[in-house]
Coordinates of N, CA and C in Angstrom, one line a residue:
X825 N -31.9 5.0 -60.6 CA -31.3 4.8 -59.3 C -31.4 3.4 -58.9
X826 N -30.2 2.8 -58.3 CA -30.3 1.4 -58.3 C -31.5 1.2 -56.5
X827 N -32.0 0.2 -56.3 CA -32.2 0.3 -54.5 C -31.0 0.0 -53.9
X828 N -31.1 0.5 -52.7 CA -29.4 0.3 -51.6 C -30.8 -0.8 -50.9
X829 N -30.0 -2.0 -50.3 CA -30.4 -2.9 -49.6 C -28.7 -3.5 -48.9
X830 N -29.2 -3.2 -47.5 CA -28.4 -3.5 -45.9 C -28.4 -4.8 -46.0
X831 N -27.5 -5.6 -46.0 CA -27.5 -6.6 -44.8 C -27.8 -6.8 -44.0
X832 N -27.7 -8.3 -43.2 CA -28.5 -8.1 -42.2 C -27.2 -7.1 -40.9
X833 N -27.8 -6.7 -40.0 CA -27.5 -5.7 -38.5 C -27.4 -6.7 -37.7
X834 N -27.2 -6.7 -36.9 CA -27.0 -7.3 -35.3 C -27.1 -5.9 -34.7
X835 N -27.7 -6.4 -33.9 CA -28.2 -5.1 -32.9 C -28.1 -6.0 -31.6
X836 N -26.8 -5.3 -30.4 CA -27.1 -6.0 -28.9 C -27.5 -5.1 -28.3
X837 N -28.6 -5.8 -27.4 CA -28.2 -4.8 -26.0 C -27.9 -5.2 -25.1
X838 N -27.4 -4.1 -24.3 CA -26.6 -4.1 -23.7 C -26.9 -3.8 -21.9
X839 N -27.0 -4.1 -21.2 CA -27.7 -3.7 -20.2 C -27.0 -3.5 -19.1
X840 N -26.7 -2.1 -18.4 CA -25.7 -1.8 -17.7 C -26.3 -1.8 -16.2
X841 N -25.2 -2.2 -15.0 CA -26.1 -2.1 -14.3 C -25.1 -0.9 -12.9
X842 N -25.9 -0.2 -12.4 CA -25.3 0.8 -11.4 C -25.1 0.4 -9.9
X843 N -24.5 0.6 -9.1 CA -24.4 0.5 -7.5 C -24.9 2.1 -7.2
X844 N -25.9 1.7 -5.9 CA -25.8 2.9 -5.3 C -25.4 3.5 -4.7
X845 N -24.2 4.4 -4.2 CA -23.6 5.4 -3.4 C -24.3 5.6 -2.1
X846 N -24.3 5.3 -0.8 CA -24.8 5.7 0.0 C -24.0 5.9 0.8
X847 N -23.8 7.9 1.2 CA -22.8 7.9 2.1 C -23.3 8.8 3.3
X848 N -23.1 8.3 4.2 CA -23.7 9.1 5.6 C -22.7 10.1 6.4
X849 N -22.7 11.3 6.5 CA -21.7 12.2 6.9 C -21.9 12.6 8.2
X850 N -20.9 12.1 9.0 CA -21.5 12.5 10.5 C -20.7 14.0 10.2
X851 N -21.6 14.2 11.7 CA -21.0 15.7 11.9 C -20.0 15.8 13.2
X852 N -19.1 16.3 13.1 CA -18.0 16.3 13.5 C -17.5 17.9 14.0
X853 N -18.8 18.6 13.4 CA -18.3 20.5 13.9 C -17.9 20.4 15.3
X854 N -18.6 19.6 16.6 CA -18.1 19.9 18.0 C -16.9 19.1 18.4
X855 N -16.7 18.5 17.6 CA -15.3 17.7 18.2 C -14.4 18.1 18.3
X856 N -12.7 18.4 19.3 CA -12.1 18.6 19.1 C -10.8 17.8 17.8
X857 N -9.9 19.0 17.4 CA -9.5 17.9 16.2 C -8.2 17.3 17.1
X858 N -7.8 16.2 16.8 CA -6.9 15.2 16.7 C -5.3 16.3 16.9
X859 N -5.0 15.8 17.6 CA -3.3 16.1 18.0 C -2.7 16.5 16.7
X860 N -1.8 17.4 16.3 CA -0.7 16.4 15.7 C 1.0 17.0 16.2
X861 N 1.4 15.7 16.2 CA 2.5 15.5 16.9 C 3.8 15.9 15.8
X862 N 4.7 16.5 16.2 CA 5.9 17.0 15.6 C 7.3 16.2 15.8
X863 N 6.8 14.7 16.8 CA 7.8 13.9 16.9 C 7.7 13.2 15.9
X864 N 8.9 12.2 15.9 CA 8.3 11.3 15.2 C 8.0 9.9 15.7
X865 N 6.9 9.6 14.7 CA 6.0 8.2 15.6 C 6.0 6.9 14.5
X866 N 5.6 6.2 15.2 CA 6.1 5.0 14.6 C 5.0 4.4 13.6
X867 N 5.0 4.0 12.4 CA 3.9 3.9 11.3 C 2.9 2.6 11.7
X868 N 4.1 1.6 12.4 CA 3.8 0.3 12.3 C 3.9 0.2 13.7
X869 N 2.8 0.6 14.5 CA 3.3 0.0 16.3 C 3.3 -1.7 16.8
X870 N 2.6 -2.1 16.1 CA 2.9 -4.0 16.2 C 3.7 -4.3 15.5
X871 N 4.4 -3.8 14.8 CA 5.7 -4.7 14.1 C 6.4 -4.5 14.8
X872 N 7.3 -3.3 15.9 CA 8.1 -3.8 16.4 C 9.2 -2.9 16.4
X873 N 9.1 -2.4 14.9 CA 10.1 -1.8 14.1 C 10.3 -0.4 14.7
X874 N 11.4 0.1 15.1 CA 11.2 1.9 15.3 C 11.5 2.4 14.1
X875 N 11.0 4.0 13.8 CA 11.1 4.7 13.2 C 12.4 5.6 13.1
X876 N 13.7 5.8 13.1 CA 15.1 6.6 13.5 C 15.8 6.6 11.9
X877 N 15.6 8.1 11.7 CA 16.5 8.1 10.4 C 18.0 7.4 10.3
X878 N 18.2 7.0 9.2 CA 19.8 6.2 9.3 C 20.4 7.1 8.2
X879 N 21.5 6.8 8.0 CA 22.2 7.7 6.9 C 23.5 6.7 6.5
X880 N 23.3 6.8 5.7 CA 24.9 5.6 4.9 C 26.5 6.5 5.5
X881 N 27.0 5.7 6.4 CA 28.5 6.3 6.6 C 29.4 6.8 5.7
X882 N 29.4 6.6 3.9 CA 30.3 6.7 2.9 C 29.5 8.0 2.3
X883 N 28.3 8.4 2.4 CA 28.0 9.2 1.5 C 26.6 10.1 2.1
X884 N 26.6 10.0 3.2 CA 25.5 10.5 3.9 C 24.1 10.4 3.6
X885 N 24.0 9.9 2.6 CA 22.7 9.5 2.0 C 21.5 8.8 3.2
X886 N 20.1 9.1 3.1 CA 19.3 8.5 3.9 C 19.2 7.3 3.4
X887 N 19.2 6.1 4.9 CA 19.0 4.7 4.1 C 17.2 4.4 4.2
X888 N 17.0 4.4 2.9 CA 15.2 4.4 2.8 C 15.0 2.6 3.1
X889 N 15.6 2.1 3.0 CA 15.5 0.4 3.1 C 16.4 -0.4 4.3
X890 N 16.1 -0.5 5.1 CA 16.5 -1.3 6.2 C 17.0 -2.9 6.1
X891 N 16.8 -3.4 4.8 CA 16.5 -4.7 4.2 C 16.9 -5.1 3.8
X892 N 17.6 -4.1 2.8 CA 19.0 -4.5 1.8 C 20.4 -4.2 2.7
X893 N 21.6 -4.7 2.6 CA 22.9 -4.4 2.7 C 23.6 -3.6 2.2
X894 N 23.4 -3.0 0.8 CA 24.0 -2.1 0.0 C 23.4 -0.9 0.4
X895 N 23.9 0.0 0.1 CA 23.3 1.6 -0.2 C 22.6 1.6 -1.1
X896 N 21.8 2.3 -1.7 CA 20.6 2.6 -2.5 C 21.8 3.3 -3.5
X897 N 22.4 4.0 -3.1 CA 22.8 5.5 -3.6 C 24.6 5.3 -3.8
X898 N 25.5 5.1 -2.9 CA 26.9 4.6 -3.3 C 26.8 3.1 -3.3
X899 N 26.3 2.0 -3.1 CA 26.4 1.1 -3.4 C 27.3 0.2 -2.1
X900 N 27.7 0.8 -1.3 CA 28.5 0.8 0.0 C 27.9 -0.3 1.1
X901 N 28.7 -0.7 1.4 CA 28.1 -2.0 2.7 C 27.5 -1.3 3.6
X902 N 26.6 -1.0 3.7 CA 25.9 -0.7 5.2 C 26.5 -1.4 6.5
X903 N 26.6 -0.6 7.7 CA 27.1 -1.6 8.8 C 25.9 -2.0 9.5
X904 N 26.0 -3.0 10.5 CA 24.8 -3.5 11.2 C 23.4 -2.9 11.6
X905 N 24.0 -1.6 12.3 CA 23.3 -0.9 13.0 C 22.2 0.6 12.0
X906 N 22.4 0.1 10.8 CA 21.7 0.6 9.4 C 20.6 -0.8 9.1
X907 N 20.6 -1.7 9.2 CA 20.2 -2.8 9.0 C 18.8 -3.1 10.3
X908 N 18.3 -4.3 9.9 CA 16.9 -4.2 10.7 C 17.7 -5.6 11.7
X909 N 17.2 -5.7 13.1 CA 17.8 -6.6 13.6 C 17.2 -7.9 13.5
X910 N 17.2 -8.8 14.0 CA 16.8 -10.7 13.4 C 15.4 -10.5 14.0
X911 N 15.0 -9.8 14.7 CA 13.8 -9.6 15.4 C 13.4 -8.9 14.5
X912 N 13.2 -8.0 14.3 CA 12.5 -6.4 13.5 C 12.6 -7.4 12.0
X913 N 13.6 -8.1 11.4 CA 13.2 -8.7 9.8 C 12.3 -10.1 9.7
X914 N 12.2 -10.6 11.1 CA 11.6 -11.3 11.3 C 9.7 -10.7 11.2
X915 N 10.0 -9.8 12.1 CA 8.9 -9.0 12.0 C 8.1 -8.5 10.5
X916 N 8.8 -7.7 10.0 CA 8.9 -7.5 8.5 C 8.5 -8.5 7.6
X917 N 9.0 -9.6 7.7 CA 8.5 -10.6 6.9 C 7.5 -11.2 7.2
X918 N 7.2 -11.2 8.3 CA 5.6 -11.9 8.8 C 4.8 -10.7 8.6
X919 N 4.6 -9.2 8.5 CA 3.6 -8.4 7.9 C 3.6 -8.2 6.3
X920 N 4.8 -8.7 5.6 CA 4.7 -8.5 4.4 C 3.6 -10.1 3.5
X921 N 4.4 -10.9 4.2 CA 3.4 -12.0 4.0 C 2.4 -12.0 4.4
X922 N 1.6 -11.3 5.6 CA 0.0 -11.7 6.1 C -0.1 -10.4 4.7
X923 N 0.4 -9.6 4.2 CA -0.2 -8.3 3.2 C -0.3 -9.4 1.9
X924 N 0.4 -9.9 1.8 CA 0.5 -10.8 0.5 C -0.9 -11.6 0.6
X925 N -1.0 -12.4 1.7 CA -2.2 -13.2 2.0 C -3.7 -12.2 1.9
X926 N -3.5 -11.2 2.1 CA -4.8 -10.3 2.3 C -5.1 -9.8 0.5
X927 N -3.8 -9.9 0.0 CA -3.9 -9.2 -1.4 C -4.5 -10.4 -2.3
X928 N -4.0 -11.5 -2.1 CA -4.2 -12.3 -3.2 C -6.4 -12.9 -2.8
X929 N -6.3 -12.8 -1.3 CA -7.6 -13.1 -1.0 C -8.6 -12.2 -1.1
X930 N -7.9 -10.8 -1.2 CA -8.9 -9.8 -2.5 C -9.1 -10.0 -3.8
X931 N -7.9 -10.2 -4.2 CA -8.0 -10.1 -5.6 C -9.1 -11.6 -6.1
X932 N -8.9 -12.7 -5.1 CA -10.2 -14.2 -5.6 C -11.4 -13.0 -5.4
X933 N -11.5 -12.7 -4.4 CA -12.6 -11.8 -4.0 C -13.4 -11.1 -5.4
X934 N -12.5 -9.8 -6.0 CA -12.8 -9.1 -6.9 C -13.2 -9.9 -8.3
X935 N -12.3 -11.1 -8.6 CA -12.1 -11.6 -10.0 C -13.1 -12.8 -10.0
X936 N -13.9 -12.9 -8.8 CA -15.0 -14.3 -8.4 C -16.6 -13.2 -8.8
X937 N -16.5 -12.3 -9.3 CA -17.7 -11.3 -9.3 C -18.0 -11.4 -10.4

């Protein structure tokens, strides 16, 4: 029988490290619960924007985007009053940019760890 002889091994270790979970659960059994409302309410109350379904004139379709000119769905010119007004896109754009600003100064946040 011949001897078997290894190479050398590398052996790392590895050393993991854990966060602790600490979560404190109020109790809430006496509270009454929270409304809810069957109207409809507005998502964004500082932007400005109302909430009022639209529907494309050529094909009745719901317009899910306020933002664009086309229809989603026939491809149809939207008329004005489907559209968000100079105020309300104004608005829109300044919450989409402070989200932008919030996102990228998380992400230094997370990727600086």
């Amino acid at each position: 029988m011949k001897p078997f002889s290894a190479g050398r091994v590398l052996m790392t270790l590895e050393i993991m490290s854990a966060a602790t979970l600490n979560i404190r659960w109020n109790d809430r059994a006496g509270e009454q619960p929270l409304p809810i409302s069957r109207e409809p309410s507005n998502a964004f109350p500082d932007s400005g924007v109302g909430t009022r379904e639209r529907h494309c004139p050529l094909c009745d379709s719901i317009v899910y985007s306020r933002r664009h000119r086309l229809c989603g769905v026939c491809g149809g010119v939207l008329p004005e009053d489907c559209l968000f007004t100079a105020t309300e896109a104004e608005n829109v754009e300044m919450l989409i940019r402070i989200e932008r600003q919030r996102h990228r100064a998380w992400l230094k946040k997370t990727t600086a760890m």
